[in-house]
Short mmCIF file of C-alpha atoms in Angstrom, two decimals:
data_model
loop_
_atom_site.label_atom_id
_atom_site.label_comp_id
_atom_site.label_asym_id
_atom_site.label_seq_id
_atom_site.Cartn_x
_atom_site.Cartn_y
_atom_site.Cartn_z
CA UNK A 1 42.04 -15.18 3.57
CA UNK A 2 40.47 -12.79 6.08
CA UNK A 3 43.34 -11.39 8.08
CA UNK A 4 44.74 -8.57 10.14
CA UNK A 5 47.16 -6.41 8.18
CA UNK A 6 50.59 -5.10 9.12
CA UNK A 7 50.33 -4.80 12.89
CA UNK A 8 53.66 -3.10 13.24
CA UNK A 9 52.36 -0.16 11.20
CA UNK A 10 49.87 0.64 13.93
CA UNK A 11 52.72 2.00 15.97
CA UNK A 12 53.28 4.50 13.19
CA UNK A 13 49.65 5.53 13.43
CA UNK A 14 49.93 6.04 17.16
CA UNK A 15 52.98 8.23 16.70
CA UNK A 16 51.49 10.42 13.99
CA UNK A 17 48.01 10.97 15.45
CA UNK A 18 47.68 14.67 16.15
CA UNK A 19 50.54 15.67 13.87
CA UNK A 20 49.66 18.30 11.29
CA UNK A 21 52.59 17.76 8.93
CA UNK A 22 51.11 15.22 6.52
CA UNK A 23 52.66 13.44 3.57
CA UNK A 24 50.89 12.09 0.51
CA UNK A 25 51.00 8.43 -0.35
CA UNK A 26 54.11 7.36 -2.19
CA UNK A 27 53.61 6.79 -5.88
CA UNK A 28 50.25 8.55 -5.91
CA UNK A 29 48.79 9.76 -9.15
CA UNK A 30 47.03 13.06 -9.70
CA UNK A 31 43.42 13.62 -10.58
CA UNK A 32 42.20 10.91 -8.19
CA UNK A 33 40.55 8.57 -10.69
CA UNK A 34 37.00 9.78 -9.94
CA UNK A 35 34.31 7.75 -11.68
CA UNK A 36 32.79 9.03 -14.91
CA UNK A 37 33.69 12.57 -15.91
CA UNK A 38 34.68 13.61 -12.38
CA UNK A 39 31.21 14.59 -11.17
CA UNK A 40 30.16 13.12 -7.82
CA UNK A 41 27.39 10.50 -7.75
CA UNK A 42 24.20 12.20 -6.45
CA UNK A 43 23.98 10.03 -3.32
CA UNK A 44 27.60 10.74 -2.38
CA UNK A 45 28.61 13.35 0.18
CA UNK A 46 31.77 15.30 -0.64
CA UNK A 47 33.99 17.11 1.84
CA UNK A 48 36.23 19.41 -0.25
CA UNK A 49 39.30 19.02 1.98
CA UNK A 50 39.04 15.24 2.01
CA UNK A 51 38.38 15.21 -1.72
CA UNK A 52 41.48 17.28 -2.48
CA UNK A 53 43.59 15.05 -0.27
CA UNK A 54 42.34 11.93 -2.05
CA UNK A 55 43.13 13.52 -5.41
CA UNK A 56 46.77 13.66 -4.30
CA UNK A 57 46.94 10.51 -2.21
CA UNK A 58 45.29 7.85 -4.37
CA UNK A 59 46.63 6.24 -7.52
CA UNK A 60 44.42 6.16 -10.57
CA UNK A 61 42.78 2.83 -11.21
CA UNK A 62 41.33 1.13 -8.13
CA UNK A 63 37.67 1.25 -7.30
CA UNK A 64 37.45 2.65 -3.78
CA UNK A 65 34.90 4.15 -1.40
CA UNK A 66 35.92 6.42 1.47
CA UNK A 67 33.76 7.51 4.40
CA UNK A 68 34.61 9.82 7.30
CA UNK A 69 32.54 11.05 10.21
CA UNK A 70 32.89 13.26 13.25
CA UNK A 71 30.53 12.59 16.11
CA UNK A 72 27.15 11.66 14.65
CA UNK A 73 27.70 13.57 11.40
CA UNK A 74 28.77 11.97 8.14
CA UNK A 75 31.29 14.41 6.66
CA UNK A 76 32.41 12.53 3.55
CA UNK A 77 31.14 9.41 1.80
CA UNK A 78 31.99 8.92 -1.84
CA UNK A 79 33.39 6.48 -4.34
CA UNK A 80 36.10 6.71 -6.97
CA UNK A 81 36.75 4.42 -9.87
CA UNK A 82 34.54 1.51 -10.81
CA UNK A 83 32.79 -1.15 -8.74
CA UNK A 84 32.29 -3.22 -11.91
CA UNK A 85 34.53 -2.47 -14.89
CA UNK A 86 32.63 -4.59 -17.39
CA UNK A 87 29.35 -2.83 -16.62
CA UNK A 88 31.10 0.53 -16.02
CA UNK A 89 29.33 0.80 -12.65
CA UNK A 90 30.85 3.59 -10.53
CA UNK A 91 31.87 3.02 -6.92
CA UNK A 92 29.65 5.06 -4.58
CA UNK A 93 28.89 5.59 -0.91
CA UNK A 94 26.31 2.79 -1.25
CA UNK A 95 28.38 0.21 -3.14
CA UNK A 96 28.34 -3.13 -1.32
CA UNK A 97 31.78 -4.55 -0.52
CA UNK A 98 33.18 -7.49 1.39
CA UNK A 99 34.61 -5.93 4.58
CA UNK A 100 36.52 -9.13 5.39
CA UNK A 101 38.10 -9.23 8.88
CA UNK A 102 36.25 -6.11 9.98
CA UNK A 103 33.51 -8.71 10.53
CA UNK A 104 35.27 -9.62 13.78
CA UNK A 105 34.09 -6.47 15.55
CA UNK A 106 30.48 -7.46 14.79
CA UNK A 107 31.10 -10.92 16.24
CA UNK A 108 32.67 -9.38 19.35
CA UNK A 109 29.76 -6.98 19.75
CA UNK A 110 27.31 -9.90 19.44
CA UNK A 111 29.07 -11.75 22.26
CA UNK A 112 28.88 -8.63 24.43
CA UNK A 113 25.20 -8.21 23.54
CA UNK A 114 24.56 -11.73 24.84
CA UNK A 115 26.52 -10.89 27.98
CA UNK A 116 24.36 -7.78 28.46
CA UNK A 117 21.30 -10.08 28.32
CA UNK A 118 22.79 -12.38 30.96
CA UNK A 119 23.06 -15.33 28.57
CA UNK A 120 26.82 -15.77 28.84
CA UNK A 121 29.96 -14.27 30.34
CA UNK A 122 33.19 -13.66 28.47
CA UNK A 123 34.97 -15.47 31.29
CA UNK A 124 33.03 -18.69 30.53
CA UNK A 125 34.91 -21.71 29.24
CA UNK A 126 33.95 -22.97 25.80
CA UNK A 127 32.88 -26.34 27.19
CA UNK A 128 29.89 -24.57 28.77
CA UNK A 129 28.44 -24.20 25.27
CA UNK A 130 30.18 -26.85 23.18
CA UNK A 131 29.93 -29.81 25.54
CA UNK A 132 32.92 -32.05 26.31
CA UNK A 133 36.15 -30.72 24.83
CA UNK A 134 39.66 -32.22 24.74
CA UNK A 135 41.79 -31.77 27.84
CA UNK A 136 44.18 -29.31 26.21
CA UNK A 137 41.27 -26.98 25.37
CA UNK A 138 39.20 -27.16 28.57
CA UNK A 139 40.59 -23.89 29.87
CA UNK A 140 39.84 -21.87 26.73
CA UNK A 141 37.47 -19.01 27.50
CA UNK A 142 35.38 -16.72 25.32
CA UNK A 143 37.70 -13.89 26.35
CA UNK A 144 40.64 -15.81 24.91
CA UNK A 145 38.81 -16.43 21.64
CA UNK A 146 37.97 -12.72 21.43
CA UNK A 147 41.58 -11.69 22.04
CA UNK A 148 43.32 -14.36 19.91
CA UNK A 149 44.96 -15.93 22.96
CA UNK A 150 43.20 -19.32 22.90
CA UNK A 151 46.08 -20.88 20.96
CA UNK A 152 43.90 -22.05 18.07
CA UNK A 153 45.37 -22.09 14.54
CA UNK A 154 44.94 -19.13 12.23
CA UNK A 155 42.72 -21.14 9.89
CA UNK A 156 41.63 -24.67 9.01
CA UNK A 157 41.81 -24.23 5.25
CA UNK A 158 40.76 -21.84 2.51
CA UNK A 159 38.05 -19.24 3.10
CA UNK A 160 35.78 -20.84 0.51
CA UNK A 161 36.21 -24.50 1.46
CA UNK A 162 32.81 -26.16 1.97
CA UNK A 163 33.01 -26.53 5.76
CA UNK A 164 29.92 -26.89 7.96
CA UNK A 165 29.56 -25.59 11.49
CA UNK A 166 29.98 -29.09 12.88
CA UNK A 167 33.13 -29.61 10.80
CA UNK A 168 34.57 -26.26 11.89
CA UNK A 169 34.03 -27.10 15.57
CA UNK A 170 35.41 -30.63 15.16
CA UNK A 171 38.48 -29.29 13.40
CA UNK A 172 39.07 -26.60 15.99
CA UNK A 173 38.80 -29.06 18.87
CA UNK A 174 41.16 -31.54 17.19
CA UNK A 175 43.73 -28.94 16.13
CA UNK A 176 47.11 -28.75 17.78
CA UNK A 177 47.35 -25.61 19.91
CA UNK A 178 50.00 -23.06 18.99
CA UNK A 179 50.38 -22.16 22.67
CA UNK A 180 48.64 -22.93 25.95
CA UNK A 181 45.32 -21.08 26.39
CA UNK A 182 45.86 -17.53 27.62
CA UNK A 183 49.64 -17.53 27.16
CA UNK A 184 50.33 -15.92 23.79
CA UNK A 185 48.70 -13.83 21.07
CA UNK A 186 48.19 -15.78 17.83
CA UNK A 187 45.78 -14.24 15.35
CA UNK A 188 43.05 -16.81 14.74
CA UNK A 189 40.22 -16.72 12.25
CA UNK A 190 39.29 -20.16 13.56
CA UNK A 191 38.67 -18.73 17.03
CA UNK A 192 36.18 -16.22 15.68
CA UNK A 193 34.42 -19.00 13.76
CA UNK A 194 34.03 -20.84 17.07
CA UNK A 195 32.57 -17.65 18.57
CA UNK A 196 30.01 -17.47 15.75
CA UNK A 197 28.98 -21.06 16.51
CA UNK A 198 28.61 -20.23 20.21
CA UNK A 199 26.49 -17.18 19.33
CA UNK A 200 24.16 -19.51 17.43
CA UNK A 201 23.99 -22.06 20.23
CA UNK A 202 23.30 -19.45 22.94
CA UNK A 203 20.86 -17.28 20.99
CA UNK A 204 18.97 -20.05 19.20
CA UNK A 205 19.28 -18.05 15.99
CA UNK A 206 21.60 -18.12 13.01
CA UNK A 207 24.69 -15.96 13.37
CA UNK A 208 23.53 -13.52 10.71
CA UNK A 209 19.95 -13.33 12.02
CA UNK A 210 21.15 -12.53 15.53
CA UNK A 211 23.44 -9.76 14.27
CA UNK A 212 20.67 -8.38 12.04
CA UNK A 213 18.14 -8.18 14.86
CA UNK A 214 20.35 -7.25 17.81
CA UNK A 215 23.05 -5.08 16.22
CA UNK A 216 22.27 -3.92 12.71
CA UNK A 217 18.57 -3.08 13.02
CA UNK A 218 18.99 -0.91 16.16
CA UNK A 219 21.94 0.83 14.48
CA UNK A 220 19.87 1.56 11.36
CA UNK A 221 22.13 -0.63 9.21
CA UNK A 222 19.98 -1.92 6.37
CA UNK A 223 22.76 -2.93 3.98
CA UNK A 224 24.98 -5.19 6.08
CA UNK A 225 24.90 -8.97 6.20
CA UNK A 226 25.60 -12.14 4.29
CA UNK A 227 22.30 -12.86 2.48
CA UNK A 228 19.49 -11.28 4.50
CA UNK A 229 19.67 -7.89 2.74
CA UNK A 230 18.67 -9.73 -0.49
CA UNK A 231 21.34 -8.07 -2.60
CA UNK A 232 20.90 -7.12 -6.20
CA UNK A 233 24.06 -8.28 -7.93
CA UNK A 234 24.69 -4.90 -9.52
CA UNK A 235 25.01 -3.35 -6.04
CA UNK A 236 27.95 -5.58 -5.08
CA UNK A 237 31.50 -4.71 -6.14
CA UNK A 238 33.45 -7.08 -8.36
CA UNK A 239 36.93 -7.85 -6.99
CA UNK A 240 40.10 -7.72 -9.12
CA UNK A 241 43.44 -9.45 -8.67
CA UNK A 242 46.91 -7.91 -8.94
CA UNK A 243 46.85 -8.39 -12.70
CA UNK A 244 43.52 -6.60 -13.05
CA UNK A 245 41.57 -9.78 -13.76
CA UNK A 246 38.01 -9.93 -12.44
CA UNK A 247 37.51 -12.45 -9.61
CA UNK A 248 33.76 -12.04 -9.34
CA UNK A 249 31.67 -11.03 -6.36
CA UNK A 250 31.90 -12.75 -2.97
CA UNK A 251 28.80 -14.84 -3.59
CA UNK A 252 30.28 -16.09 -6.86
CA UNK A 253 32.63 -18.25 -4.78
CA UNK A 254 31.34 -21.33 -2.94
CA UNK A 255 28.72 -20.13 -0.45
CA UNK A 256 26.10 -21.99 1.54
CA UNK A 257 22.48 -20.88 1.06
CA UNK A 258 22.78 -18.69 4.17
CA UNK A 259 26.20 -17.17 3.46
CA UNK A 260 29.85 -18.21 3.45
CA UNK A 261 30.91 -21.55 4.78
CA UNK A 262 32.37 -21.82 8.26
CA UNK A 263 36.05 -21.19 7.59
CA UNK A 264 34.90 -17.63 6.90
CA UNK A 265 31.76 -17.19 8.97
CA UNK A 266 32.14 -14.99 12.02
CA UNK A 267 35.69 -13.95 11.16
CA UNK A 268 35.13 -12.44 7.71
CA UNK A 269 32.97 -12.27 4.62
CA UNK A 270 30.42 -9.74 5.86
CA UNK A 271 29.08 -7.45 3.14
CA UNK A 272 28.41 -3.81 3.90
CA UNK A 273 28.47 -0.25 2.59
CA UNK A 274 30.37 2.82 3.69
CA UNK A 275 27.08 4.43 4.69
CA UNK A 276 26.25 1.51 6.96
CA UNK A 277 29.74 1.63 8.47
CA UNK A 278 28.99 5.25 9.39
CA UNK A 279 25.79 4.06 11.06
CA UNK A 280 27.84 1.49 12.99
CA UNK A 281 30.20 4.28 14.12
CA UNK A 282 27.20 6.34 15.22
CA UNK A 283 25.93 3.40 17.26
CA UNK A 284 29.33 2.98 18.92
CA UNK A 285 29.45 6.69 19.77
CA UNK A 286 25.99 6.39 21.32
CA UNK A 287 24.25 3.67 23.33
CA UNK A 288 21.67 2.27 20.93
CA UNK A 289 23.41 -1.10 20.62
CA UNK A 290 25.93 -1.60 23.43
CA UNK A 291 26.02 -0.35 27.00
CA UNK A 292 28.84 1.82 28.28
CA UNK A 293 30.27 -1.21 30.08
CA UNK A 294 30.15 -3.34 26.94
CA UNK A 295 31.81 -0.64 24.83
CA UNK A 296 34.50 -0.28 27.45
CA UNK A 297 35.30 -3.98 27.02
CA UNK A 298 35.12 -3.76 23.23
CA UNK A 299 37.73 -0.99 23.05
CA UNK A 300 39.85 -1.89 26.06
CA UNK A 301 43.51 -2.87 25.44
CA UNK A 302 42.93 -6.44 26.59
CA UNK A 303 46.12 -8.22 25.43
CA UNK A 304 49.47 -6.85 24.37
CA UNK A 305 50.54 -7.68 20.83
CA UNK A 306 54.28 -8.41 20.63
CA UNK A 307 54.82 -6.81 17.21
CA UNK A 308 53.88 -3.32 18.32
CA UNK A 309 53.39 -0.96 21.21
CA UNK A 310 49.68 -1.72 21.19
CA UNK A 311 47.05 -4.24 22.17
CA UNK A 312 44.11 -6.25 20.93
CA UNK A 313 40.68 -5.52 22.34
CA UNK A 314 37.59 -7.44 21.28
CA UNK A 315 37.63 -7.39 17.47
CA UNK A 316 39.73 -4.21 17.42
CA UNK A 317 43.41 -3.37 17.67
CA UNK A 318 43.87 -0.61 20.23
CA UNK A 319 46.70 1.92 20.43
CA UNK A 320 46.96 4.62 23.10
CA UNK A 321 48.89 7.80 22.36
CA UNK A 322 49.15 11.31 23.72
CA UNK A 323 46.21 12.26 21.51
CA UNK A 324 43.92 9.54 22.83
CA UNK A 325 42.89 6.02 22.02
CA UNK A 326 42.72 4.75 18.45
CA UNK A 327 40.83 1.54 17.67
CA UNK A 328 41.62 0.06 14.28
CA UNK A 329 41.16 -3.04 12.17
CA UNK A 330 41.58 -4.02 8.57
CA UNK A 331 40.46 -6.86 6.37
CA UNK A 332 42.07 -8.20 3.27
CA UNK A 333 42.31 -11.00 0.78
CA UNK A 334 44.34 -11.33 -2.40
CA UNK A 335 42.13 -8.77 -4.14
CA UNK A 336 40.39 -6.31 -1.80
CA UNK A 337 41.38 -4.30 1.26
CA UNK A 338 39.29 -2.49 3.88
CA UNK A 339 40.30 -0.37 6.87
CA UNK A 340 38.26 1.19 9.67
CA UNK A 341 39.59 3.42 12.45
CA UNK A 342 37.88 4.98 15.46
CA UNK A 343 39.65 7.97 17.03
CA UNK A 344 37.76 7.68 20.29
CA UNK A 345 38.58 11.01 21.96
CA UNK A 346 37.68 13.06 18.88
CA UNK A 347 34.80 10.72 17.96
CA UNK A 348 36.18 10.56 14.42
CA UNK A 349 35.71 7.54 12.17
CA UNK A 350 37.46 6.74 8.89
CA UNK A 351 36.47 3.79 6.72
CA UNK A 352 37.67 2.94 3.26
CA UNK A 353 37.50 -0.13 1.07
CA UNK A 354 38.89 -0.98 -2.36
CA UNK A 355 37.91 -3.81 -4.68
CA UNK A 356 41.35 -3.68 -6.35
CA UNK A 357 43.98 -3.11 -3.68
CA UNK A 358 46.99 -4.49 -5.52
CA UNK A 359 48.10 -3.81 -9.09
CA UNK A 360 51.41 -5.43 -9.98
CA UNK A 361 54.04 -2.80 -10.68
CA UNK A 362 51.65 0.11 -10.06
CA UNK A 363 50.14 0.27 -6.57
CA UNK A 364 49.72 -1.59 -3.31
CA UNK A 365 47.20 0.15 -1.06
CA UNK A 366 48.21 -2.02 1.90
CA UNK A 367 51.61 -0.31 2.05
CA UNK A 368 49.99 3.09 2.57
CA UNK A 369 46.73 2.29 4.35
CA UNK A 370 47.62 4.02 7.59
CA UNK A 371 48.90 7.18 5.92
CA UNK A 372 45.67 7.33 3.96
CA UNK A 373 43.54 6.70 7.04
CA UNK A 374 45.30 9.33 9.09
CA UNK A 375 45.27 11.86 6.24
CA UNK A 376 41.50 11.62 5.93
CA UNK A 377 41.02 11.74 9.72
CA UNK A 378 43.15 14.87 10.07
CA UNK A 379 41.08 16.76 7.53
CA UNK A 380 37.83 15.74 9.17
CA UNK A 381 39.15 16.93 12.54
CA UNK A 382 40.02 20.33 11.02
CA UNK A 383 36.66 20.75 9.29
CA UNK A 384 34.25 23.40 10.66
#
């Protein structure tokens, strides 16, 4: 299930940003588990300080790719371990992974892109685009969907259930609200699925096509999408469960011809590479995709989240500290885990993703994701 990870840990991140006294991840192995004989893949970019830190911080075993940037420069982008154990394919900067709930920031950016074009406003009620809606949902706005305050349920079933757009919308409109619209924060994958449907209705294009043309192409992202990049299977990481058993690639699960079904579309399931996530960071630092006003909305602390001293923006969790604003999100399922963080003042980005996040009795990357993220960020900040 696409989800947001341990929100309360974000407070820890806010408190440690700017601290120089770092600790390695508990239970870490030595030697780092680099693919092959330890030599970097030719397309990878290695920052020695980041590489040494990962040697200490990561357990041996999981396939993982880590990218870090400062400003518009990619400082580190390299894989460790294997993307496919059976084929002995190494993880690299260009391995394709499911980035799961990180998809939400693309959906949020697409809504803001439509607002920039004058085709909608985030203050609009959903009935403007969906037609008649039940009385209890008439006051739901796009802003509330973006900030998880619409009251919609977290999900309407399993990620890979065969649910059409019409069925997703019907289920969302029939669902019992968890709270009145605008009253409380309740993380909702369903709400972001509704946003994807609205993007299609307003733009006249499929969700993926609109993102490809309006977000990814201007950002130079050629390896991000559901099916449009026409993946070669060998490029896509195989996922592994906590017992080390292969669970296949995302498209090995039930998918429609144009990507995942609608319990997952818009809220998760996007495939991407670490190199493309750097290109997305570069676009967010600049103005090639979103205006200054739109980016201000994207990263603004829109709604307080009760579990932490932080807020939710549009597709990002936002924490303000003495060292500046940190925007962060993760994505996870029972097999993989991805994390992206934007340290806005320093213009530093860290992204990492593993196709084997949990190994019973050996490691759980979710427990240490923020230490790992901060450790990489600190070394990129120090770099010449």
